[in-house]
Amino acid sequence: MGIVLVVALGLIRLYPVLNKLVIGKIYNNVSGSHPYAERSVLITKATAKTLDVPPDSVVYHDKVRVGVNAVFSTDSYPSPLLIEHIFVLLTIMLTMLLLHLLDKKQEMKLEYEKIKIEKLQNSYNALMGQINPHFFFNSLNGLNSLIRIGERERTLEYLDGLSNVFRYILQSNHKTLVPLDEELQFIKAYTYLLGVRYENKLFFSIQVDEICLQMRLPILSLLPLIENAVKHNIISMQHPLRIEIYTTSENLLVVSNHIQPKMEERVCNGIGLKNLQGRYEMLVGRNIQIDDSNGVFTVSLPLLNVLK
């Protein structure tokens, strides 16, 4: 690449010199034996102008000697027209090489992005593998409690909500961005199941502007946030937990809850939030905002205003 640039710069510096050469024919009287003999010579524009020679020849010569009645020359050189063609050809070749290198760079960038997406997808699949068994067993415990106390209607409602939740989770592998309205329908079914498990201890408030319902966000964005809130906070009759979900005028979906840390809280690597952050960067091109000041844990998710 460096050699090509050096050659190109050299040609650029040489081109004005080559361009000064012109081709001319001189018809001159040679000793009278030949009334007029044609000679092709190498001359400059200045010489051509002095001799009043039209620039239309095609041969150049070296060792030009101008006599009184004649001009003689030997040792041919290439025509400047040929040199100019070579210059143009080399310029085209250099341009093609640069375009090829740019294409290669773009291919490498796309390959890198592909690897990032695959890595993120593997992490997402691993996260889903953790959520499904954990949630499944907790859901069965909730169902078992309803059956034991003989609440038939609530049991049927619970089963209906459970089927909706699992259907949505299973479909998540085939979707990327979904309307907020669709995500909220899932969350309402999910929070109903949690409400049965944490009756009179866990409360949800959902206040969403209607104009935001068709905006998009990565599928299952709310699930890890609610899971984290339930997992890392005390939930009891003395310390009920309230989780709020609402939208702002900046098209942000906010999930917040008061921080009620468990005494035996274990160190958490935050795989759910990291995965959510990575998916947002990849699919939306924006970052989520996390704040834990003033005793409130808040996550703000940008909503994407796109057509279906």
PDB file of C-alpha atoms in Angstrom:
ATOM      1  CA  MET A   1       0.000   0.000   0.000  1.00  0.00           C
ATOM      2  CA  GLY A   2       2.834   2.415   0.927  1.00  0.00           C
ATOM      3  CA  ILE A   3       4.744   1.642  -2.290  1.00  0.00           C
ATOM      4  CA  VAL A   4       1.658   2.332  -4.391  1.00  0.00           C
ATOM      5  CA  LEU A   5       1.183   5.695  -2.698  1.00  0.00           C
ATOM      6  CA  VAL A   6       4.839   6.630  -3.288  1.00  0.00           C
ATOM      7  CA  VAL A   7       4.523   5.732  -6.978  1.00  0.00           C
ATOM      8  CA  ALA A   8       1.297   7.688  -7.263  1.00  0.00           C
ATOM      9  CA  LEU A   9       2.831  10.767  -5.642  1.00  0.00           C
ATOM     10  CA  GLY A  10       5.820  10.496  -7.951  1.00  0.00           C
ATOM     11  CA  LEU A  11       3.555  10.391 -11.006  1.00  0.00           C
ATOM     12  CA  ILE A  12       1.579  13.351  -9.726  1.00  0.00           C
ATOM     13  CA  ARG A  13       4.795  15.382  -9.392  1.00  0.00           C
ATOM     14  CA  LEU A  14       6.072  14.239 -12.805  1.00  0.00           C
ATOM     15  CA  TYR A  15       2.850  14.804 -14.717  1.00  0.00           C
ATOM     16  CA  PRO A  16       3.189  18.611 -15.099  1.00  0.00           C
ATOM     17  CA  VAL A  17       6.668  18.091 -16.649  1.00  0.00           C
ATOM     18  CA  LEU A  18       5.409  15.480 -19.088  1.00  0.00           C
ATOM     19  CA  ASN A  19       2.502  17.681 -19.978  1.00  0.00           C
ATOM     20  CA  LYS A  20       4.859  20.434 -21.124  1.00  0.00           C
ATOM     21  CA  LEU A  21       6.088  18.311 -24.029  1.00  0.00           C
ATOM     22  CA  VAL A  22       4.290  18.804 -27.324  1.00  0.00           C
ATOM     23  CA  ILE A  23       4.527  17.047 -30.653  1.00  0.00           C
ATOM     24  CA  GLY A  24       5.371  18.997 -33.718  1.00  0.00           C
ATOM     25  CA  LYS A  25       6.451  18.481 -37.297  1.00  0.00           C
ATOM     26  CA  ILE A  26       9.050  20.711 -38.843  1.00  0.00           C
ATOM     27  CA  TYR A  27       9.236  20.956 -42.603  1.00  0.00           C
ATOM     28  CA  ASN A  28      12.687  22.298 -43.349  1.00  0.00           C
ATOM     29  CA  ASN A  29      14.945  22.846 -46.341  1.00  0.00           C
ATOM     30  CA  VAL A  30      17.891  20.474 -46.260  1.00  0.00           C
ATOM     31  CA  SER A  31      20.823  21.604 -48.471  1.00  0.00           C
ATOM     32  CA  GLY A  32      18.559  21.995 -51.469  1.00  0.00           C
ATOM     33  CA  SER A  33      18.926  18.399 -52.657  1.00  0.00           C
ATOM     34  CA  HIS A  34      15.640  17.556 -51.023  1.00  0.00           C
ATOM     35  CA  PRO A  35      13.308  20.531 -51.320  1.00  0.00           C
ATOM     36  CA  TYR A  36      11.636  19.690 -48.017  1.00  0.00           C
ATOM     37  CA  ALA A  37      12.395  16.854 -45.659  1.00  0.00           C
ATOM     38  CA  GLU A  38      10.120  15.901 -42.789  1.00  0.00           C
ATOM     39  CA  ARG A  39      11.720  15.479 -39.391  1.00  0.00           C
ATOM     40  CA  SER A  40      10.041  14.569 -36.112  1.00  0.00           C
ATOM     41  CA  VAL A  41      11.560  16.272 -33.117  1.00  0.00           C
ATOM     42  CA  LEU A  42      11.196  16.624 -29.368  1.00  0.00           C
ATOM     43  CA  ILE A  43      10.388  20.207 -28.495  1.00  0.00           C
ATOM     44  CA  THR A  44       8.770  22.121 -25.677  1.00  0.00           C
ATOM     45  CA  LYS A  45       5.701  24.297 -25.893  1.00  0.00           C
ATOM     46  CA  ALA A  46       7.938  27.350 -25.830  1.00  0.00           C
ATOM     47  CA  THR A  47      10.013  26.046 -28.749  1.00  0.00           C
ATOM     48  CA  ALA A  48       6.905  25.093 -30.675  1.00  0.00           C
ATOM     49  CA  LYS A  49       5.539  28.566 -30.201  1.00  0.00           C
ATOM     50  CA  THR A  50       8.815  30.116 -31.370  1.00  0.00           C
ATOM     51  CA  LEU A  51       8.947  27.933 -34.487  1.00  0.00           C
ATOM     52  CA  ASP A  52       5.208  28.266 -35.098  1.00  0.00           C
ATOM     53  CA  VAL A  53       4.830  24.472 -35.163  1.00  0.00           C
ATOM     54  CA  PRO A  54       1.394  22.822 -34.793  1.00  0.00           C
ATOM     55  CA  PRO A  55       1.351  20.233 -31.945  1.00  0.00           C
ATOM     56  CA  ASP A  56       0.075  17.240 -33.930  1.00  0.00           C
ATOM     57  CA  SER A  57       3.000  14.829 -34.336  1.00  0.00           C
ATOM     58  CA  VAL A  58       3.287  11.469 -32.644  1.00  0.00           C
ATOM     59  CA  VAL A  59       7.031  10.805 -32.420  1.00  0.00           C
ATOM     60  CA  TYR A  60       9.604  12.270 -30.069  1.00  0.00           C
ATOM     61  CA  HIS A  61      13.363  12.346 -30.539  1.00  0.00           C
ATOM     62  CA  ASP A  62      16.352  13.115 -28.399  1.00  0.00           C
ATOM     63  CA  LYS A  63      19.595  14.926 -29.178  1.00  0.00           C
ATOM     64  CA  VAL A  64      17.843  17.687 -31.037  1.00  0.00           C
ATOM     65  CA  ARG A  65      20.186  19.927 -33.010  1.00  0.00           C
ATOM     66  CA  VAL A  66      18.769  22.960 -34.726  1.00  0.00           C
ATOM     67  CA  GLY A  67      20.862  24.184 -37.623  1.00  0.00           C
ATOM     68  CA  VAL A  68      20.426  27.136 -39.932  1.00  0.00           C
ATOM     69  CA  ASN A  69      18.266  25.329 -42.452  1.00  0.00           C
ATOM     70  CA  ALA A  70      17.384  22.085 -40.788  1.00  0.00           C
ATOM     71  CA  VAL A  71      16.466  20.256 -37.625  1.00  0.00           C
ATOM     72  CA  PHE A  72      17.910  16.790 -37.052  1.00  0.00           C
ATOM     73  CA  SER A  73      17.217  14.303 -34.251  1.00  0.00           C
ATOM     74  CA  THR A  74      17.852  10.701 -33.217  1.00  0.00           C
ATOM     75  CA  ASP A  75      17.005   8.242 -30.402  1.00  0.00           C
ATOM     76  CA  SER A  76      13.219   8.064 -30.163  1.00  0.00           C
ATOM     77  CA  TYR A  77      11.285   8.576 -26.906  1.00  0.00           C
ATOM     78  CA  PRO A  78       7.682   7.613 -26.152  1.00  0.00           C
ATOM     79  CA  SER A  79       5.014  10.083 -27.060  1.00  0.00           C
ATOM     80  CA  PRO A  80       3.671  12.221 -24.198  1.00  0.00           C
ATOM     81  CA  LEU A  81       0.250  10.970 -25.280  1.00  0.00           C
ATOM     82  CA  LEU A  82       1.405   7.448 -24.423  1.00  0.00           C
ATOM     83  CA  ILE A  83       2.881   8.662 -21.133  1.00  0.00           C
ATOM     84  CA  GLU A  84      -0.393  10.368 -20.320  1.00  0.00           C
ATOM     85  CA  HIS A  85      -2.280   7.149 -21.024  1.00  0.00           C
ATOM     86  CA  ILE A  86       0.085   5.256 -18.733  1.00  0.00           C
ATOM     87  CA  PHE A  87      -0.449   7.868 -16.038  1.00  0.00           C
ATOM     88  CA  VAL A  88      -4.237   7.552 -16.348  1.00  0.00           C
ATOM     89  CA  LEU A  89      -3.999   3.749 -16.297  1.00  0.00           C
ATOM     90  CA  LEU A  90      -1.882   3.781 -13.146  1.00  0.00           C
ATOM     91  CA  THR A  91      -4.308   6.210 -11.536  1.00  0.00           C
ATOM     92  CA  ILE A  92      -7.204   3.876 -12.346  1.00  0.00           C
ATOM     93  CA  MET A  93      -5.275   0.900 -10.959  1.00  0.00           C
ATOM     94  CA  LEU A  94      -4.498   2.827  -7.779  1.00  0.00           C
ATOM     95  CA  THR A  95      -8.156   3.785  -7.398  1.00  0.00           C
ATOM     96  CA  MET A  96      -9.232   0.167  -7.877  1.00  0.00           C
ATOM     97  CA  LEU A  97      -6.696  -0.946  -5.271  1.00  0.00           C
ATOM     98  CA  LEU A  98      -7.970   1.612  -2.779  1.00  0.00           C
ATOM     99  CA  LEU A  99     -11.575   0.538  -3.400  1.00  0.00           C
ATOM    100  CA  HIS A 100     -10.550  -3.087  -2.912  1.00  0.00           C
ATOM    101  CA  LEU A 101      -8.878  -2.255   0.401  1.00  0.00           C
ATOM    102  CA  LEU A 102     -11.960  -0.329   1.525  1.00  0.00           C
ATOM    103  CA  ASP A 103     -14.156  -3.314   0.617  1.00  0.00           C
ATOM    104  CA  LYS A 104     -11.882  -5.597   2.627  1.00  0.00           C
ATOM    105  CA  LYS A 105     -12.069  -3.249   5.596  1.00  0.00           C
ATOM    106  CA  GLN A 106     -15.865  -3.192   5.366  1.00  0.00           C
ATOM    107  CA  GLU A 107     -15.973  -6.998   5.171  1.00  0.00           C
ATOM    108  CA  MET A 108     -13.808  -7.257   8.285  1.00  0.00           C
ATOM    109  CA  LYS A 109     -16.072  -4.800  10.094  1.00  0.00           C
ATOM    110  CA  LEU A 110     -19.191  -6.762   9.131  1.00  0.00           C
ATOM    111  CA  GLU A 111     -17.543 -10.007  10.233  1.00  0.00           C
ATOM    112  CA  TYR A 112     -16.676  -8.424  13.577  1.00  0.00           C
ATOM    113  CA  GLU A 113     -20.274  -7.235  14.030  1.00  0.00           C
ATOM    114  CA  LYS A 114     -21.518 -10.716  13.134  1.00  0.00           C
ATOM    115  CA  ILE A 115     -19.304 -12.249  15.813  1.00  0.00           C
ATOM    116  CA  LYS A 116     -20.585  -9.708  18.357  1.00  0.00           C
ATOM    117  CA  ILE A 117     -24.190 -10.548  17.472  1.00  0.00           C
ATOM    118  CA  GLU A 118     -23.530 -14.288  17.759  1.00  0.00           C
ATOM    119  CA  LYS A 119     -21.839 -13.796  21.125  1.00  0.00           C
ATOM    120  CA  LEU A 120     -24.729 -11.670  22.335  1.00  0.00           C
ATOM    121  CA  GLN A 121     -27.246 -14.230  21.093  1.00  0.00           C
ATOM    122  CA  ASN A 122     -25.416 -17.013  22.936  1.00  0.00           C
ATOM    123  CA  SER A 123     -25.470 -14.929  26.104  1.00  0.00           C
ATOM    124  CA  TYR A 124     -29.164 -14.222  25.571  1.00  0.00           C
ATOM    125  CA  ASN A 125     -29.916 -17.919  25.079  1.00  0.00           C
ATOM    126  CA  ALA A 126     -27.987 -18.739  28.250  1.00  0.00           C
ATOM    127  CA  LEU A 127     -29.999 -16.132  30.141  1.00  0.00           C
ATOM    128  CA  MET A 128     -33.264 -17.554  28.842  1.00  0.00           C
ATOM    129  CA  GLY A 129     -32.079 -20.980  29.930  1.00  0.00           C
ATOM    130  CA  GLN A 130     -31.686 -19.610  33.446  1.00  0.00           C
ATOM    131  CA  ILE A 131     -35.019 -17.771  33.484  1.00  0.00           C
ATOM    132  CA  ASN A 132     -37.207 -20.570  32.164  1.00  0.00           C
ATOM    133  CA  PRO A 133     -36.450 -23.280  34.792  1.00  0.00           C
ATOM    134  CA  HIS A 134     -36.421 -20.769  37.663  1.00  0.00           C
ATOM    135  CA  PHE A 135     -39.681 -19.186  36.626  1.00  0.00           C
ATOM    136  CA  PHE A 136     -41.240 -22.528  35.739  1.00  0.00           C
ATOM    137  CA  PHE A 137     -40.709 -24.001  39.210  1.00  0.00           C
ATOM    138  CA  ASN A 138     -41.935 -20.843  40.948  1.00  0.00           C
ATOM    139  CA  SER A 139     -45.014 -20.846  38.723  1.00  0.00           C
ATOM    140  CA  LEU A 140     -45.773 -24.465  39.591  1.00  0.00           C
ATOM    141  CA  ASN A 141     -45.528 -23.607  43.268  1.00  0.00           C
ATOM    142  CA  GLY A 142     -48.056 -20.815  42.781  1.00  0.00           C
ATOM    143  CA  LEU A 143     -50.359 -23.145  40.877  1.00  0.00           C
ATOM    144  CA  ASN A 144     -50.024 -25.774  43.592  1.00  0.00           C
ATOM    145  CA  SER A 145     -51.070 -23.246  46.242  1.00  0.00           C
ATOM    146  CA  LEU A 146     -54.236 -22.319  44.327  1.00  0.00           C
ATOM    147  CA  ILE A 147     -55.185 -25.947  43.832  1.00  0.00           C
ATOM    148  CA  ARG A 148     -54.728 -26.702  47.526  1.00  0.00           C
ATOM    149  CA  ILE A 149     -57.053 -23.950  48.681  1.00  0.00           C
ATOM    150  CA  GLY A 150     -59.602 -25.002  46.052  1.00  0.00           C
ATOM    151  CA  GLU A 151     -59.907 -21.699  44.173  1.00  0.00           C
ATOM    152  CA  ARG A 152     -61.028 -23.074  40.825  1.00  0.00           C
ATOM    153  CA  GLU A 153     -61.591 -19.747  39.027  1.00  0.00           C
ATOM    154  CA  ARG A 154     -58.255 -18.294  40.049  1.00  0.00           C
ATOM    155  CA  THR A 155     -56.566 -21.560  39.125  1.00  0.00           C
ATOM    156  CA  LEU A 156     -57.960 -21.358  35.594  1.00  0.00           C
ATOM    157  CA  GLU A 157     -56.918 -17.707  35.320  1.00  0.00           C
ATOM    158  CA  TYR A 158     -53.460 -18.631  36.548  1.00  0.00           C
ATOM    159  CA  LEU A 159     -53.108 -21.405  33.976  1.00  0.00           C
ATOM    160  CA  ASP A 160     -54.229 -19.037  31.230  1.00  0.00           C
ATOM    161  CA  GLY A 161     -51.671 -16.426  32.293  1.00  0.00           C
ATOM    162  CA  LEU A 162     -48.958 -19.063  32.585  1.00  0.00           C
ATOM    163  CA  SER A 163     -49.576 -20.317  29.050  1.00  0.00           C
ATOM    164  CA  ASN A 164     -49.444 -16.746  27.685  1.00  0.00           C
ATOM    165  CA  VAL A 165     -46.157 -16.086  29.456  1.00  0.00           C
ATOM    166  CA  PHE A 166     -44.463 -19.227  28.185  1.00  0.00           C
ATOM    167  CA  ARG A 167     -45.793 -18.713  24.677  1.00  0.00           C
ATOM    168  CA  TYR A 168     -44.254 -15.236  24.583  1.00  0.00           C
ATOM    169  CA  ILE A 169     -40.914 -16.450  25.950  1.00  0.00           C
ATOM    170  CA  LEU A 170     -40.738 -19.294  23.429  1.00  0.00           C
ATOM    171  CA  GLN A 171     -41.476 -16.893  20.558  1.00  0.00           C
ATOM    172  CA  SER A 172     -38.725 -14.505  21.658  1.00  0.00           C
ATOM    173  CA  ASN A 173     -36.046 -16.418  19.726  1.00  0.00           C
ATOM    174  CA  HIS A 174     -37.782 -15.493  16.459  1.00  0.00           C
ATOM    175  CA  LYS A 175     -38.304 -11.789  17.179  1.00  0.00           C
ATOM    176  CA  THR A 176     -36.070  -8.791  17.820  1.00  0.00           C
ATOM    177  CA  LEU A 177     -38.044  -5.567  18.236  1.00  0.00           C
ATOM    178  CA  VAL A 178     -41.682  -5.643  19.346  1.00  0.00           C
ATOM    179  CA  PRO A 179     -44.313  -2.937  20.001  1.00  0.00           C
ATOM    180  CA  LEU A 180     -44.472  -1.716  23.582  1.00  0.00           C
ATOM    181  CA  ASP A 181     -48.139  -2.739  23.666  1.00  0.00           C
ATOM    182  CA  GLU A 182     -47.164  -6.360  22.985  1.00  0.00           C
ATOM    183  CA  GLU A 183     -44.468  -6.308  25.658  1.00  0.00           C
ATOM    184  CA  LEU A 184     -46.896  -4.845  28.196  1.00  0.00           C
ATOM    185  CA  GLN A 185     -49.469  -7.568  27.523  1.00  0.00           C
ATOM    186  CA  PHE A 186     -46.792 -10.095  28.401  1.00  0.00           C
ATOM    187  CA  ILE A 187     -45.782  -8.170  31.525  1.00  0.00           C
ATOM    188  CA  LYS A 188     -49.388  -7.974  32.736  1.00  0.00           C
ATOM    189  CA  ALA A 189     -49.682 -11.758  32.463  1.00  0.00           C
ATOM    190  CA  TYR A 190     -46.315 -12.187  34.162  1.00  0.00           C
ATOM    191  CA  THR A 191     -47.077  -9.792  37.021  1.00  0.00           C
ATOM    192  CA  TYR A 192     -50.399 -11.555  37.597  1.00  0.00           C
ATOM    193  CA  LEU A 193     -48.488 -14.765  38.295  1.00  0.00           C
ATOM    194  CA  LEU A 194     -46.138 -12.912  40.644  1.00  0.00           C
ATOM    195  CA  GLY A 195     -49.141 -11.331  42.348  1.00  0.00           C
ATOM    196  CA  VAL A 196     -50.493 -14.770  43.197  1.00  0.00           C
ATOM    197  CA  ARG A 197     -47.145 -15.771  44.659  1.00  0.00           C
ATOM    198  CA  TYR A 198     -46.609 -12.513  46.606  1.00  0.00           C
ATOM    199  CA  GLU A 199     -50.215 -11.706  47.462  1.00  0.00           C
ATOM    200  CA  ASN A 200     -50.582  -8.303  49.193  1.00  0.00           C
ATOM    201  CA  LYS A 201     -46.792  -7.946  49.214  1.00  0.00           C
ATOM    202  CA  LEU A 202     -45.930  -7.045  45.629  1.00  0.00           C
ATOM    203  CA  PHE A 203     -47.650  -4.290  43.672  1.00  0.00           C
ATOM    204  CA  PHE A 204     -47.314  -2.964  40.137  1.00  0.00           C
ATOM    205  CA  SER A 205     -48.232   0.389  38.627  1.00  0.00           C
ATOM    206  CA  ILE A 206     -48.265   0.787  34.831  1.00  0.00           C
ATOM    207  CA  GLN A 207     -48.796   4.298  33.434  1.00  0.00           C
ATOM    208  CA  VAL A 208     -47.966   4.442  29.722  1.00  0.00           C
ATOM    209  CA  ASP A 209     -48.811   7.194  27.252  1.00  0.00           C
ATOM    210  CA  GLU A 210     -50.997   5.847  24.454  1.00  0.00           C
ATOM    211  CA  ILE A 211     -48.799   7.383  21.737  1.00  0.00           C
ATOM    212  CA  CYS A 212     -45.924   5.173  22.936  1.00  0.00           C
ATOM    213  CA  LEU A 213     -47.770   1.873  22.597  1.00  0.00           C
ATOM    214  CA  GLN A 214     -46.659   1.263  18.997  1.00  0.00           C
ATOM    215  CA  MET A 215     -43.049   2.263  19.619  1.00  0.00           C
ATOM    216  CA  ARG A 216     -40.560  -0.598  19.618  1.00  0.00           C
ATOM    217  CA  LEU A 217     -38.118  -2.087  22.080  1.00  0.00           C
ATOM    218  CA  PRO A 218     -36.149  -5.359  22.209  1.00  0.00           C
ATOM    219  CA  ILE A 219     -38.343  -8.285  23.147  1.00  0.00           C
ATOM    220  CA  LEU A 220     -38.271  -9.333  26.822  1.00  0.00           C
ATOM    221  CA  SER A 221     -36.699  -6.043  27.904  1.00  0.00           C
ATOM    222  CA  LEU A 222     -38.921  -5.741  30.985  1.00  0.00           C
ATOM    223  CA  LEU A 223     -38.592  -9.322  32.213  1.00  0.00           C
ATOM    224  CA  PRO A 224     -35.006  -9.113  33.568  1.00  0.00           C
ATOM    225  CA  LEU A 225     -35.779  -5.775  35.254  1.00  0.00           C
ATOM    226  CA  ILE A 226     -38.750  -7.171  37.156  1.00  0.00           C
ATOM    227  CA  GLU A 227     -36.853 -10.388  37.912  1.00  0.00           C
ATOM    228  CA  ASN A 228     -33.999  -8.343  39.394  1.00  0.00           C
ATOM    229  CA  ALA A 229     -36.371  -6.264  41.514  1.00  0.00           C
ATOM    230  CA  VAL A 230     -38.061  -9.370  42.921  1.00  0.00           C
ATOM    231  CA  LYS A 231     -34.788 -11.229  43.436  1.00  0.00           C
ATOM    232  CA  HIS A 232     -32.730  -8.515  45.158  1.00  0.00           C
ATOM    233  CA  ASN A 233     -35.311  -6.799  47.387  1.00  0.00           C
ATOM    234  CA  ILE A 234     -37.152  -7.773  50.547  1.00  0.00           C
ATOM    235  CA  ILE A 235     -40.823  -8.544  49.840  1.00  0.00           C
ATOM    236  CA  SER A 236     -42.949  -9.018  52.947  1.00  0.00           C
ATOM    237  CA  MET A 237     -46.049  -7.719  54.695  1.00  0.00           C
ATOM    238  CA  GLN A 238     -43.848  -5.311  56.665  1.00  0.00           C
ATOM    239  CA  HIS A 239     -41.885  -4.292  53.557  1.00  0.00           C
ATOM    240  CA  PRO A 240     -44.092  -4.599  50.471  1.00  0.00           C
ATOM    241  CA  LEU A 241     -42.416  -3.842  47.160  1.00  0.00           C
ATOM    242  CA  ARG A 242     -43.924  -1.530  44.574  1.00  0.00           C
ATOM    243  CA  ILE A 243     -42.628  -1.573  40.990  1.00  0.00           C
ATOM    244  CA  GLU A 244     -43.596   1.316  38.720  1.00  0.00           C
ATOM    245  CA  ILE A 245     -43.562   1.244  34.918  1.00  0.00           C
ATOM    246  CA  TYR A 246     -44.205   4.498  33.061  1.00  0.00           C
ATOM    247  CA  THR A 247     -43.229   6.530  29.993  1.00  0.00           C
ATOM    248  CA  THR A 248     -41.770  10.043  29.746  1.00  0.00           C
ATOM    249  CA  SER A 249     -42.034  12.874  27.230  1.00  0.00           C
ATOM    250  CA  GLU A 250     -38.561  11.876  25.949  1.00  0.00           C
ATOM    251  CA  ASN A 251     -39.967   8.503  24.777  1.00  0.00           C
ATOM    252  CA  LEU A 252     -38.323   6.593  27.607  1.00  0.00           C
ATOM    253  CA  LEU A 253     -39.860   3.592  29.317  1.00  0.00           C
ATOM    254  CA  VAL A 254     -38.926   3.757  32.993  1.00  0.00           C
ATOM    255  CA  VAL A 255     -38.953   0.901  35.510  1.00  0.00           C
ATOM    256  CA  SER A 256     -38.310   1.886  39.131  1.00  0.00           C
ATOM    257  CA  ASN A 257     -38.606   0.507  42.650  1.00  0.00           C
ATOM    258  CA  HIS A 258     -37.466   1.464  46.134  1.00  0.00           C
ATOM    259  CA  ILE A 259     -34.298  -0.319  47.166  1.00  0.00           C
ATOM    260  CA  GLN A 260     -35.029  -2.832  49.963  1.00  0.00           C
ATOM    261  CA  PRO A 261     -31.863  -4.958  49.968  1.00  0.00           C
ATOM    262  CA  LYS A 262     -31.879  -8.394  51.483  1.00  0.00           C
ATOM    263  CA  MET A 263     -29.522  -8.872  54.430  1.00  0.00           C
ATOM    264  CA  GLU A 264     -28.004 -12.013  52.911  1.00  0.00           C
ATOM    265  CA  GLU A 265     -27.700 -10.458  49.440  1.00  0.00           C
ATOM    266  CA  ARG A 266     -25.116 -12.306  47.349  1.00  0.00           C
ATOM    267  CA  VAL A 267     -22.745 -10.697  44.890  1.00  0.00           C
ATOM    268  CA  CYS A 268     -24.447 -10.619  41.502  1.00  0.00           C
ATOM    269  CA  ASN A 269     -22.673 -10.330  38.145  1.00  0.00           C
ATOM    270  CA  GLY A 270     -25.655  -8.528  36.589  1.00  0.00           C
ATOM    271  CA  ILE A 271     -25.865 -10.791  33.543  1.00  0.00           C
ATOM    272  CA  GLY A 272     -29.476  -9.736  32.919  1.00  0.00           C
ATOM    273  CA  LEU A 273     -28.705  -6.013  32.796  1.00  0.00           C
ATOM    274  CA  LYS A 274     -25.499  -6.553  30.805  1.00  0.00           C
ATOM    275  CA  ASN A 275     -27.365  -8.624  28.254  1.00  0.00           C
ATOM    276  CA  LEU A 276     -30.141  -6.033  28.031  1.00  0.00           C
ATOM    277  CA  GLN A 277     -27.550  -3.268  27.568  1.00  0.00           C
ATOM    278  CA  GLY A 278     -25.834  -5.255  24.813  1.00  0.00           C
ATOM    279  CA  ARG A 279     -29.086  -5.957  22.995  1.00  0.00           C
ATOM    280  CA  TYR A 280     -30.047  -2.281  23.139  1.00  0.00           C
ATOM    281  CA  GLU A 281     -26.709  -1.207  21.689  1.00  0.00           C
ATOM    282  CA  MET A 282     -27.009  -3.769  18.893  1.00  0.00           C
ATOM    283  CA  LEU A 283     -30.699  -3.436  18.008  1.00  0.00           C
ATOM    284  CA  VAL A 284     -31.526   0.163  18.896  1.00  0.00           C
ATOM    285  CA  GLY A 285     -28.123   1.844  18.776  1.00  0.00           C
ATOM    286  CA  ARG A 286     -28.706   3.521  22.145  1.00  0.00           C
ATOM    287  CA  ASN A 287     -27.827   2.830  25.770  1.00  0.00           C
ATOM    288  CA  ILE A 288     -30.111   2.141  28.679  1.00  0.00           C
ATOM    289  CA  GLN A 289     -29.809   4.463  31.686  1.00  0.00           C
ATOM    290  CA  ILE A 290     -29.326   3.022  35.173  1.00  0.00           C
ATOM    291  CA  ASP A 291     -29.609   5.082  38.361  1.00  0.00           C
ATOM    292  CA  ASP A 292     -29.694   3.991  42.003  1.00  0.00           C
ATOM    293  CA  SER A 293     -29.632   7.334  43.800  1.00  0.00           C
ATOM    294  CA  ASN A 294     -31.942   8.500  46.609  1.00  0.00           C
ATOM    295  CA  GLY A 295     -32.834   4.944  47.564  1.00  0.00           C
ATOM    296  CA  VAL A 296     -34.584   4.236  44.251  1.00  0.00           C
ATOM    297  CA  PHE A 297     -33.341   1.887  41.548  1.00  0.00           C
ATOM    298  CA  THR A 298     -34.366   3.161  38.104  1.00  0.00           C
ATOM    299  CA  VAL A 299     -33.750   1.849  34.597  1.00  0.00           C
ATOM    300  CA  SER A 300     -34.769   3.937  31.579  1.00  0.00           C
ATOM    301  CA  LEU A 301     -35.252   2.189  28.235  1.00  0.00           C
ATOM    302  CA  PRO A 302     -35.283   4.236  24.991  1.00  0.00           C
ATOM    303  CA  LEU A 303     -38.289   3.504  22.781  1.00  0.00           C
ATOM    304  CA  LEU A 304     -37.747   3.333  19.034  1.00  0.00           C
ATOM    305  CA  ASN A 305     -40.307   5.124  16.877  1.00  0.00           C
ATOM    306  CA  VAL A 306     -40.364   2.980  13.720  1.00  0.00           C
ATOM    307  CA  LEU A 307     -43.001   1.824  11.251  1.00  0.00           C
ATOM    308  CA  LYS A 308     -44.017  -1.800  11.181  1.00  0.00           C
TER     309      LYS A 308
END
